[in-house]
């Protein structure tokens, strides 16, 4: 057997040390200090309540000890070869302890169960005391969960039997490869370790993803506008304008032909336009939310009219793109201009930000003030940092499992289109990020009637456009209960659909896949829970319901000959979407251009 080479190990360690020191320095910034102080303040409130309710803490401690004694008894019986039911088992969705050794070998079975018991009691202790403010409790619950999952025995070589066997069998080569991958990922990270989720070199936009034919027919400093080529002889009179979020790239709606919303809409006889937002740099630091509404959505409406002659569109907005589309409709209504959106379909769109989901842990004055100072200093919110933050909202499935596979098993990630998109991060202009946090999330200005876009106060009650709002039942970024509440802000016809699955899979659910169903109801309800109780569940995709909603607003309008996009500036997917934050890919693009 050849001797293992440890040269790459020491080289990787050197990379790791340098980058780790840089990250440690970054963590001393005001934002990290604000998070730490917030945690200390929240913990102080728990301790204050604990001193007034000592019996609760004593009972919790007794429960933990009783479980540990049961576990010791179980371990002794198992070590003696006797049958014994486990004290606690992982949830079915928990894949950290799937290896047989976690159950078959008594020492690892004990480690697993002791960890699970401790985790359960720690998380339960956050909810055990009365009198703790709800926001403090939510933040403590989130950070306790982060700590608990970070300390799982599966994350460490010495306490993971699968990793130990792999290391012995490979003479440690898995660690050599893993540290080399770690050094590469540290080079491409910002203030936090950005773990590579997929083989990003496996996909090229326009070749593997974002392949629906079309042309870039308009370009500004803020966006490119793509018009897609028709596949039917006639099309609906009113074109469709899709407004994607400016925090992610648009091609989540045009991944592969079999799951492309764009291609499906084109096949239904629609003239489809897509906004492709620019990936901002420090030169665009002063771009604000107002600019995305007026210089973005409103300007795109003008460009669609120039291309088709049609003053109105059927608008589709995804996530914060749906918010921008709604604000554009409100801006037109407030200025008493004729509405230019004949129908609006909003995917996972928050308008009432009182229920922000797990993002709510950051919605706290000291944290937002620190982030505003950081945005002012840097000019942008780094997209790589945002990507890590979103991954940590689902830490076991989007962070720690990839940490183990890459750095401890030494496995290069496989090619996966959805994770490619998820890793294709975009910056957010510093001023825009600050506006989203303060004006929308913290102060909830839209609900209060205080939000102004270019000095125009927005009241969505003045918008009479028919609205279809689609949410996802397992969405952790835009809770469906919160999006349901926001629907009430509109002053016209409103309809709500609730898809199965989450923020992405619940929306990108083509009819051919027949994977997830949805709920719908025509009955007025006083709460989201009451709405769901009276809703009817249907199997299959909700996309056909959307096209019926759109076509129903064009009743009486005769189809027109298919609109072929003009030669325009370049072929889809355009240039803006290809700008990447990863320096490896940036250099590759420069070489290709040369």
XYZ file of C-alpha atoms in Angstrom:
594
model
C 0.000 0.000 0.000
C 1.438 3.370 -0.953
C 2.161 5.815 1.830
C -0.281 8.724 2.123
C 0.981 12.151 1.069
C 0.493 14.824 3.681
C 1.847 17.752 1.661
C -1.649 18.923 0.678
C -2.684 18.584 4.321
C -0.145 21.162 5.527
C -0.894 23.429 2.568
C -4.612 23.254 3.349
C -3.946 23.937 7.026
C -1.983 27.073 6.091
C -4.884 28.317 3.945
C -7.302 27.437 6.709
C -5.312 29.297 9.390
C -4.980 32.514 7.361
C -8.644 32.633 6.383
C -9.821 31.664 9.861
C -7.908 34.590 11.350
C -9.504 36.928 8.807
C -12.951 35.598 9.672
C -12.268 35.949 13.388
C -11.379 39.585 12.801
C -14.581 40.072 10.787
C -16.617 38.629 13.627
C -15.517 41.515 15.866
C -17.507 43.895 13.706
C -20.460 45.741 15.071
C -22.995 43.259 13.687
C -21.435 40.328 15.518
C -21.246 42.397 18.680
C -24.921 43.346 18.339
C -25.897 39.692 17.926
C -23.849 38.741 20.974
C -25.329 41.535 23.074
C -28.847 40.600 21.956
C -28.231 37.000 22.989
C -26.925 38.124 26.369
C -29.948 40.390 26.887
C -32.345 37.573 25.962
C -30.512 35.151 28.224
C -30.679 37.699 31.028
C -34.471 37.795 30.711
C -34.604 34.003 30.952
C -32.354 33.972 34.020
C -34.476 36.682 35.628
C -37.596 34.582 35.138
C -35.709 31.489 36.261
C -34.849 33.125 39.587
C -38.566 33.777 40.113
C -39.625 30.264 39.030
C -36.914 27.980 40.470
C -39.274 24.994 40.576
C -39.449 25.013 36.789
C -35.672 24.760 36.488
C -35.479 22.090 39.175
C -38.165 20.041 37.435
C -36.389 20.383 34.089
C -33.113 19.247 35.678
C -34.832 16.268 37.322
C -36.408 15.256 34.021
C -33.013 15.351 32.335
C -31.406 13.219 35.040
C -34.223 10.675 34.905
C -33.774 10.326 31.163
C -30.021 9.962 31.562
C -30.498 7.199 34.170
C -32.845 5.389 31.779
C -30.211 5.721 29.091
C -27.499 4.297 31.352
C -29.725 1.314 32.104
C -30.412 0.838 28.398
C -26.673 0.995 27.598
C -25.755 -1.548 30.299
C -28.388 -3.977 29.052
C -27.292 -3.545 25.465
C -23.629 -4.008 26.391
C -24.608 -7.285 28.079
C -26.249 -8.447 24.854
C -29.822 -8.023 26.047
C -32.663 -6.431 24.137
C -33.616 -2.917 25.237
C -35.809 -0.294 23.642
C -34.059 3.044 23.039
C -34.953 5.950 25.318
C -35.102 8.333 22.358
C -34.846 7.937 18.589
C -34.029 10.506 15.894
C -36.864 12.000 13.922
C -37.535 10.297 10.599
C -36.162 13.293 8.710
C -32.912 13.312 10.733
C -30.292 11.631 8.544
C -27.289 12.272 10.792
C -27.439 8.886 12.509
C -28.344 6.553 9.632
C -25.121 4.491 9.802
C -25.743 1.128 11.505
C -22.942 1.672 14.049
C -24.954 4.454 15.700
C -27.464 1.794 16.822
C -25.452 -1.419 16.903
C -22.402 -0.332 18.916
C -23.317 0.537 22.549
C -20.847 3.420 22.922
C -22.110 5.224 19.816
C -25.704 4.384 20.630
C -25.116 6.032 24.017
C -23.474 9.108 22.432
C -26.364 9.466 19.995
C -29.130 9.129 22.570
C -27.380 11.263 25.187
C -26.997 14.016 22.614
C -30.630 13.763 21.487
C -31.862 13.861 25.092
C -29.692 16.861 25.938
C -30.801 18.647 22.781
C -34.459 18.001 23.582
C -34.109 19.299 27.130
C -32.119 22.378 26.101
C -34.710 23.358 23.527
C -37.564 22.613 25.929
C -35.950 24.796 28.585
C -36.358 27.847 26.352
C -40.135 27.378 26.500
C -40.321 26.242 30.121
C -40.447 29.641 31.823
C -43.378 32.027 31.810
C -42.886 35.765 31.440
C -40.143 35.704 28.776
C -41.054 38.078 25.894
C -42.050 36.162 22.768
C -39.420 37.784 20.531
C -36.690 36.985 23.051
C -37.939 33.414 23.271
C -37.896 33.014 19.472
C -34.348 34.331 19.201
C -33.150 32.100 22.044
C -34.872 29.094 20.513
C -33.159 29.729 17.169
C -29.656 30.232 18.569
C -30.051 27.324 20.990
C -30.984 25.138 18.028
C -27.946 26.396 16.136
C -25.692 25.534 19.072
C -27.284 22.132 19.612
C -26.964 21.123 15.963
C -23.408 22.445 15.691
C -22.377 20.260 18.662
C -23.876 17.035 17.288
C -21.464 14.094 17.640
C -21.932 13.398 13.928
C -20.011 16.629 13.172
C -16.764 15.447 14.805
C -14.306 12.829 13.630
C -13.671 11.333 17.093
C -17.363 10.737 17.821
C -18.635 9.651 14.400
C -18.104 5.907 13.776
C -18.709 6.225 10.048
C -15.968 8.869 9.751
C -13.537 6.914 11.913
C -13.897 3.807 9.757
C -13.515 5.835 6.576
C -10.366 7.520 7.928
C -8.767 4.210 8.932
C -9.671 2.526 5.654
C -8.255 5.395 3.553
C -5.144 6.066 5.665
C -6.468 9.550 6.343
C -6.718 10.540 2.690
C -10.320 11.625 3.232
C -9.016 14.314 5.625
C -6.308 15.384 3.184
C -8.895 15.839 0.448
C -11.312 17.448 2.899
C -8.825 20.043 4.106
C -7.952 20.913 0.520
C -11.672 21.467 -0.170
C -11.919 23.516 3.013
C -9.040 25.748 1.919
C -10.732 26.313 -1.458
C -14.060 27.149 0.174
C -12.412 29.537 2.617
C -10.880 31.407 -0.304
C -14.324 31.916 -1.813
C -16.082 32.816 1.438
C -16.874 36.191 2.959
C -17.197 36.629 6.748
C -18.590 33.114 7.260
C -17.585 29.757 5.843
C -19.505 29.295 2.589
C -19.615 25.530 2.029
C -19.785 24.423 -1.575
C -23.084 22.590 -2.055
C -22.650 21.311 -5.585
C -20.202 20.925 -8.453
C -20.742 24.418 -9.812
C -18.575 23.823 -12.886
C -21.075 21.247 -14.189
C -23.602 23.826 -15.361
C -23.445 26.721 -17.794
C -26.247 29.225 -18.150
C -27.741 29.130 -21.613
C -26.426 25.607 -22.182
C -27.663 23.542 -19.205
C -29.868 26.007 -17.320
C -31.881 29.073 -18.434
C -32.205 27.565 -21.909
C -35.604 28.873 -23.033
C -34.937 30.792 -26.283
C -35.371 34.546 -26.215
C -33.646 37.894 -26.620
C -32.582 40.704 -24.325
C -34.709 43.523 -25.741
C -33.917 46.241 -23.191
C -31.089 47.005 -20.767
C -30.604 49.618 -18.056
C -28.114 50.047 -15.241
C -30.567 48.132 -13.045
C -31.912 45.274 -15.174
C -32.079 43.485 -18.490
C -35.468 42.621 -19.968
C -35.760 39.289 -21.752
C -38.554 38.530 -24.227
C -38.992 34.817 -24.897
C -39.628 33.343 -28.334
C -43.136 31.983 -28.938
C -43.900 28.309 -29.572
C -47.538 28.805 -30.613
C -48.975 30.504 -33.722
C -51.126 32.871 -31.665
C -50.729 34.323 -28.185
C -52.874 36.088 -25.624
C -53.307 39.789 -26.257
C -51.924 40.851 -22.857
C -48.255 39.952 -22.312
C -46.868 38.480 -19.085
C -44.153 40.276 -17.108
C -42.307 38.245 -14.452
C -40.600 40.140 -11.609
C -38.136 37.824 -9.836
C -36.561 38.649 -6.470
C -33.502 40.879 -6.652
C -31.890 38.820 -3.874
C -31.628 35.735 -6.138
C -31.249 35.145 -9.845
C -34.269 34.761 -12.079
C -33.449 31.382 -13.595
C -35.068 29.452 -10.749
C -38.099 29.923 -13.030
C -36.188 28.688 -16.069
C -33.951 25.854 -14.870
C -34.421 22.928 -17.271
C -37.095 22.535 -19.957
C -39.031 19.965 -17.906
C -39.440 22.273 -14.887
C -39.266 25.716 -16.471
C -42.181 27.976 -15.566
C -41.134 30.275 -18.402
C -41.219 27.521 -21.038
C -44.570 26.297 -19.695
C -46.152 29.753 -19.890
C -44.840 30.201 -23.434
C -46.348 26.824 -24.365
C -49.714 28.047 -23.011
C -49.707 30.799 -25.620
C -48.352 33.677 -23.531
C -45.886 36.373 -24.539
C -43.468 36.213 -21.619
C -41.039 38.900 -20.456
C -38.581 38.394 -17.599
C -36.653 40.967 -15.584
C -33.038 39.936 -15.007
C -31.687 42.135 -12.212
C -28.117 43.359 -12.212
C -25.842 41.812 -9.583
C -24.856 45.042 -7.788
C -21.356 46.001 -6.706
C -20.080 48.855 -4.576
C -20.722 51.267 -7.459
C -24.434 50.528 -7.045
C -24.391 50.972 -3.251
C -26.950 53.786 -3.340
C -29.634 51.829 -5.204
C -32.676 51.734 -2.938
C -35.990 49.909 -2.775
C -37.634 52.890 -4.478
C -35.356 52.416 -7.503
C -36.370 48.770 -7.905
C -40.009 49.872 -7.955
C -39.830 52.901 -10.261
C -36.658 52.428 -12.300
C -37.176 48.682 -12.245
C -40.784 47.486 -12.457
C -42.329 50.664 -13.874
C -39.504 51.015 -16.403
C -39.981 47.368 -17.405
C -43.681 48.058 -18.030
C -42.642 50.854 -20.398
C -40.226 48.523 -22.183
C -42.904 45.834 -22.582
C -45.235 48.434 -24.072
C -42.511 49.542 -26.485
C -41.982 45.935 -27.566
C -45.657 44.917 -27.920
C -47.757 48.072 -28.031
C -49.690 46.827 -25.001
C -50.120 49.184 -22.057
C -51.130 46.433 -19.622
C -49.494 43.177 -18.524
C -50.300 40.165 -16.441
C -47.784 40.556 -13.630
C -46.086 37.655 -11.847
C -43.874 38.378 -8.846
C -41.803 35.944 -6.797
C -40.951 36.618 -3.117
C -39.537 40.145 -2.735
C -40.128 40.543 -6.479
C -43.827 40.175 -5.703
C -43.456 42.879 -3.083
C -41.833 45.174 -5.670
C -44.618 44.433 -8.176
C -47.253 45.215 -5.532
C -45.534 48.479 -4.621
C -45.420 49.428 -8.303
C -49.184 48.869 -8.558
C -49.646 50.924 -5.388
C -47.417 53.680 -6.763
C -49.483 53.941 -9.945
C -52.741 53.954 -7.959
C -51.488 56.598 -5.529
C -50.466 58.874 -8.413
C -53.899 58.340 -10.011
C -52.377 56.830 -13.101
C -54.205 54.165 -15.043
C -53.361 50.733 -13.686
C -51.012 48.849 -16.004
C -51.241 45.435 -14.356
C -54.385 43.626 -15.506
C -53.841 40.741 -13.088
C -51.183 40.028 -10.482
C -49.967 36.588 -9.402
C -47.732 36.729 -6.339
C -45.568 33.793 -5.262
C -44.600 33.530 -1.553
C -44.867 37.304 -1.207
C -44.824 39.133 2.113
C -46.692 42.436 2.319
C -47.537 42.326 6.013
C -44.166 41.724 7.667
C -45.469 41.117 11.176
C -44.834 37.357 10.744
C -41.405 37.185 9.095
C -40.669 33.558 9.919
C -37.211 32.595 11.119
C -35.760 35.740 9.555
C -37.490 37.464 12.462
C -34.564 36.622 14.728
C -32.632 39.422 13.006
C -35.509 41.909 13.194
C -34.375 43.714 16.327
C -33.383 47.377 16.567
C -29.774 46.868 17.778
C -29.102 44.204 15.131
C -30.625 46.250 12.322
C -28.746 49.371 13.418
C -25.516 47.377 13.283
C -26.363 45.984 9.848
C -27.160 49.493 8.603
C -23.751 50.673 9.795
C -22.128 47.699 8.067
C -24.029 48.403 4.841
C -22.992 52.046 4.989
C -19.344 51.101 5.464
C -19.167 48.339 2.855
C -21.724 49.601 0.340
C -23.213 46.150 -0.215
C -24.500 43.168 1.706
C -22.244 40.405 0.469
C -24.274 37.708 -1.261
C -22.022 34.959 0.069
C -22.786 36.052 3.621
C -26.497 36.098 2.821
C -26.247 32.596 1.351
C -24.756 31.238 4.572
C -27.425 32.994 6.635
C -30.206 31.410 4.564
C -28.508 27.988 4.729
C -28.354 28.213 8.507
C -32.121 28.582 8.620
C -32.060 24.869 7.687
C -28.671 24.055 9.159
C -28.801 20.263 9.190
C -29.938 19.879 5.587
C -28.122 22.849 4.019
C -24.962 23.255 6.091
C -23.697 20.560 8.452
C -24.366 17.621 6.152
C -22.256 19.296 3.444
C -19.618 20.151 6.048
C -19.316 16.448 6.882
C -19.380 15.212 3.290
C -16.837 17.747 2.033
C -14.332 18.265 4.847
C -14.525 15.050 6.884
C -15.377 12.521 4.187
C -13.386 14.361 1.521
C -16.127 13.981 -1.059
C -16.438 16.565 -3.791
C -20.086 17.649 -4.110
C -22.156 16.208 -6.929
C -23.789 18.255 -9.667
C -27.305 19.361 -8.746
C -29.086 22.106 -10.668
C -31.170 23.475 -7.800
C -28.144 23.731 -5.502
C -26.231 25.393 -8.341
C -28.864 28.128 -8.393
C -28.877 28.275 -4.582
C -25.098 28.810 -4.598
C -25.184 31.403 -7.388
C -25.358 34.271 -4.924
C -26.132 37.919 -5.571
C -25.117 40.971 -3.602
C -27.766 43.335 -2.292
C -27.076 47.051 -2.507
C -26.411 48.327 1.006
C -29.134 50.959 0.905
C -31.689 48.448 -0.399
C -30.804 45.929 2.291
C -31.185 48.568 4.998
C -34.561 49.650 3.578
C -35.875 46.097 3.517
C -34.838 45.505 7.110
C -36.071 48.782 8.601
C -38.916 50.057 6.421
C -40.562 46.724 5.696
C -39.536 44.180 8.344
C -38.902 46.223 11.494
C -41.386 49.095 11.054
C -43.888 47.282 8.783
C -44.556 50.608 7.100
C -46.701 49.213 4.286
C -49.340 47.886 6.697
C -49.257 51.097 8.719
C -49.765 53.255 5.610
C -46.415 54.962 6.190
C -44.376 53.576 3.304
C -43.362 56.110 0.677
C -41.841 55.313 -2.688
C -40.277 58.405 -4.275
C -42.265 60.552 -1.843
C -45.545 58.878 -2.816
C -47.412 57.164 0.011
C -48.455 53.628 -0.883
C -51.945 52.343 -0.027
C -52.625 48.948 -1.557
C -56.332 49.385 -0.767
C -56.414 51.672 -3.812
C -55.229 48.814 -6.032
C -58.270 47.149 -7.622
C -56.259 44.701 -9.749
C -57.336 41.045 -9.294
C -54.673 39.280 -7.236
C -53.827 35.576 -6.969
C -51.479 34.930 -4.063
C -49.694 31.562 -3.940
C -47.861 30.408 -0.819
C -46.282 27.165 0.366
C -47.272 25.358 3.541
C -43.676 24.507 4.581
C -42.158 27.849 3.577
C -39.776 28.984 6.342
C -38.762 32.239 4.620
C -42.240 33.673 3.961
C -44.678 31.999 6.356
C -47.938 31.315 4.556
C -49.930 32.688 7.490
C -48.112 36.002 6.991
C -48.619 36.100 3.231
C -52.311 35.308 3.751
C -52.625 38.341 6.046
C -50.936 40.598 3.487
C -53.486 39.648 0.837
C -56.117 41.632 2.753
C -54.289 44.890 1.948
C -55.516 44.892 -1.666
C -58.773 46.599 -2.549
C -59.947 44.352 -5.378
C -60.582 40.695 -6.090
C -58.315 38.403 -4.068
C -57.696 34.693 -4.295
C -55.324 32.506 -2.260
C -53.750 29.143 -3.090
C -51.613 27.137 -0.676
C -49.125 24.741 -2.247
C -47.554 21.745 -0.611
C -43.788 21.773 0.145
C -41.601 24.843 0.628
C -40.377 28.177 -0.723
C -38.938 26.710 -3.945
C -40.396 23.230 -4.486
C -43.916 24.460 -3.726
C -43.659 27.012 -6.546
C -41.537 25.202 -9.131
C -44.007 22.330 -9.431
C -44.765 21.637 -13.116
C -47.884 19.664 -14.051
C -45.838 16.910 -15.715
C -44.111 16.096 -12.420
C -47.414 15.674 -10.547
C -45.422 15.839 -7.302
C -47.193 18.223 -4.928
C -50.809 19.238 -4.504
C -52.436 22.415 -3.204
C -55.372 23.822 -1.231
C -57.895 26.374 -2.439
C -61.086 27.905 -1.113
C -63.589 30.493 -2.307
C -64.974 31.017 1.203
C -64.155 34.195 3.126
C -62.293 33.432 6.361
C -61.235 35.476 9.365
C -57.864 33.794 9.873
C -55.415 31.664 7.894
C -56.241 28.676 10.087
C -59.952 29.088 9.372
C -59.207 29.405 5.660
C -57.207 26.167 5.651
C -59.908 24.354 7.645
C -62.447 25.194 4.929
C -60.127 24.666 1.951
C -60.274 21.805 -0.533
C -57.137 19.840 -1.333
C -56.321 19.006 -4.956
C -53.588 16.738 -6.260
C -51.146 17.880 -8.902
C -49.720 21.254 -9.821
C -51.513 24.550 -9.252
C -50.002 26.016 -12.436
C -53.159 25.282 -14.479
C -55.160 27.263 -11.902
C -52.807 30.205 -12.463
C -53.183 30.129 -16.249
C -56.988 29.985 -15.869
C -56.773 33.002 -13.559
C -54.693 34.909 -16.132
C -56.782 33.926 -19.132
C -59.995 34.720 -17.244
C -58.908 38.375 -17.066
C -58.519 38.449 -20.858
C -62.070 37.326 -21.601
C -63.326 38.856 -24.825
C -59.852 39.683 -26.085
C -59.028 37.856 -29.307
C -55.637 36.110 -29.573
C -53.045 37.910 -31.658
C -50.303 36.556 -33.939
C -47.300 35.278 -31.999
C -44.838 38.024 -31.128
C -41.285 37.222 -32.169
C -38.775 39.239 -30.130
C -36.733 41.814 -31.990
C -33.052 41.162 -32.572
C -32.412 43.105 -29.382
C -29.071 43.288 -27.599
C -28.142 39.615 -27.254
C -29.630 36.167 -26.834
C -31.137 35.018 -23.563
C -30.138 34.521 -20.784
C -28.253 37.805 -21.198
C -25.161 39.152 -19.448
C -26.356 40.307 -16.014
C -27.358 36.827 -14.835
C -23.884 35.453 -15.641
C -22.048 37.720 -13.188
C -20.842 35.489 -10.349
C -19.417 36.277 -6.935
C -17.226 33.191 -6.873
C -13.694 34.333 -7.829
C -12.968 30.961 -9.453
C -15.811 31.439 -11.901
C -15.090 35.128 -12.330
C -11.580 34.320 -13.543
C -12.918 31.575 -15.802
C -15.342 34.034 -17.391
C -12.531 36.497 -17.992
C -10.490 33.760 -19.701
C -13.481 32.848 -21.885
C -13.991 36.500 -22.817
C -10.312 36.816 -23.759
